[in-house]
Amino acid sequence: MVQPKPEKDPDQWTTGEEPMTGPQESYLHTLAQEAGAEVPAELTKAEASQLIDELQQHTGRGA
């Protein structure tokens, strides 16, 4: 049986206030296009992660 890895809340990341990464931005734009949503400019890593989670739920992608 595979145990899920505990995930740290993005608000608790030590680098969470840094600008989102290139891969986060690229994936966000892909998800947003599928969801008919827009990606706000200049998100932090933590904000981008949270938005990715929301859009994955909306589009049915992800775990």
Tab-separated table of C-alpha atoms in Angstrom:
chain	number	residue	atom	x	y	z
A	1	MET	CA	0.000	0.000	0.000
A	2	VAL	CA	1.432	3.365	-1.017
A	3	GLN	CA	1.228	6.059	1.627
A	4	PRO	CA	0.666	9.584	0.292
A	5	LYS	CA	3.465	12.032	1.036
A	6	PRO	CA	2.423	14.675	3.523
A	7	GLU	CA	2.385	18.029	1.793
A	8	LYS	CA	3.476	21.241	3.408
A	9	ASP	CA	1.004	24.096	3.141
A	10	PRO	CA	2.317	26.542	0.508
A	11	ASP	CA	1.829	29.355	3.027
A	12	GLN	CA	4.528	27.673	5.140
A	13	TRP	CA	7.115	27.393	2.343
A	14	THR	CA	10.346	29.253	3.074
A	15	THR	CA	10.488	30.276	-0.610
A	16	GLY	CA	6.745	30.842	-0.990
A	17	GLU	CA	7.083	34.588	-1.433
A	18	GLU	CA	9.475	34.252	-4.371
A	19	PRO	CA	8.071	34.745	-7.887
A	20	MET	CA	6.458	31.692	-9.444
A	21	THR	CA	8.759	29.443	-11.417
A	22	GLY	CA	8.743	29.104	-15.186
A	23	PRO	CA	7.230	25.607	-15.050
A	24	GLN	CA	4.491	26.821	-12.684
A	25	GLU	CA	3.658	29.687	-15.033
A	26	SER	CA	3.574	27.422	-18.084
A	27	TYR	CA	1.338	24.837	-16.389
A	28	LEU	CA	-0.942	27.542	-15.003
A	29	HIS	CA	-1.502	28.946	-18.475
A	30	THR	CA	-2.316	25.456	-19.796
A	31	LEU	CA	-4.810	24.829	-16.982
A	32	ALA	CA	-6.308	28.313	-17.268
A	33	GLN	CA	-6.869	27.882	-20.984
A	34	GLU	CA	-8.708	24.594	-20.356
A	35	ALA	CA	-10.741	26.154	-17.537
A	36	GLY	CA	-11.529	29.384	-19.388
A	37	ALA	CA	-9.777	31.342	-16.635
A	38	GLU	CA	-7.077	33.983	-16.527
A	39	VAL	CA	-3.765	33.840	-14.671
A	40	PRO	CA	-3.036	36.953	-12.602
A	41	ALA	CA	0.339	38.559	-13.255
A	42	GLU	CA	3.242	38.267	-10.831
A	43	LEU	CA	2.064	35.442	-8.574
A	44	THR	CA	4.314	34.079	-5.842
A	45	LYS	CA	5.306	30.410	-5.769
A	46	ALA	CA	2.769	29.784	-3.008
A	47	GLU	CA	-0.050	31.607	-4.825
A	48	ALA	CA	0.751	29.776	-8.058
A	49	SER	CA	0.673	26.429	-6.269
A	50	GLN	CA	-2.715	27.178	-4.745
A	51	LEU	CA	-4.115	28.328	-8.093
A	52	ILE	CA	-2.770	25.174	-9.764
A	53	ASP	CA	-4.617	23.076	-7.167
A	54	GLU	CA	-7.858	24.993	-7.784
A	55	LEU	CA	-7.608	24.743	-11.567
A	56	GLN	CA	-6.719	21.046	-11.408
A	57	GLN	CA	-9.926	20.427	-9.491
A	58	HIS	CA	-11.895	22.502	-11.990
A	59	THR	CA	-10.430	20.745	-15.039
A	60	GLY	CA	-10.262	17.243	-13.565
A	61	ARG	CA	-6.461	17.112	-13.940
A	62	GLY	CA	-4.121	16.055	-11.192
A	63	ALA	CA	-4.660	13.634	-8.354
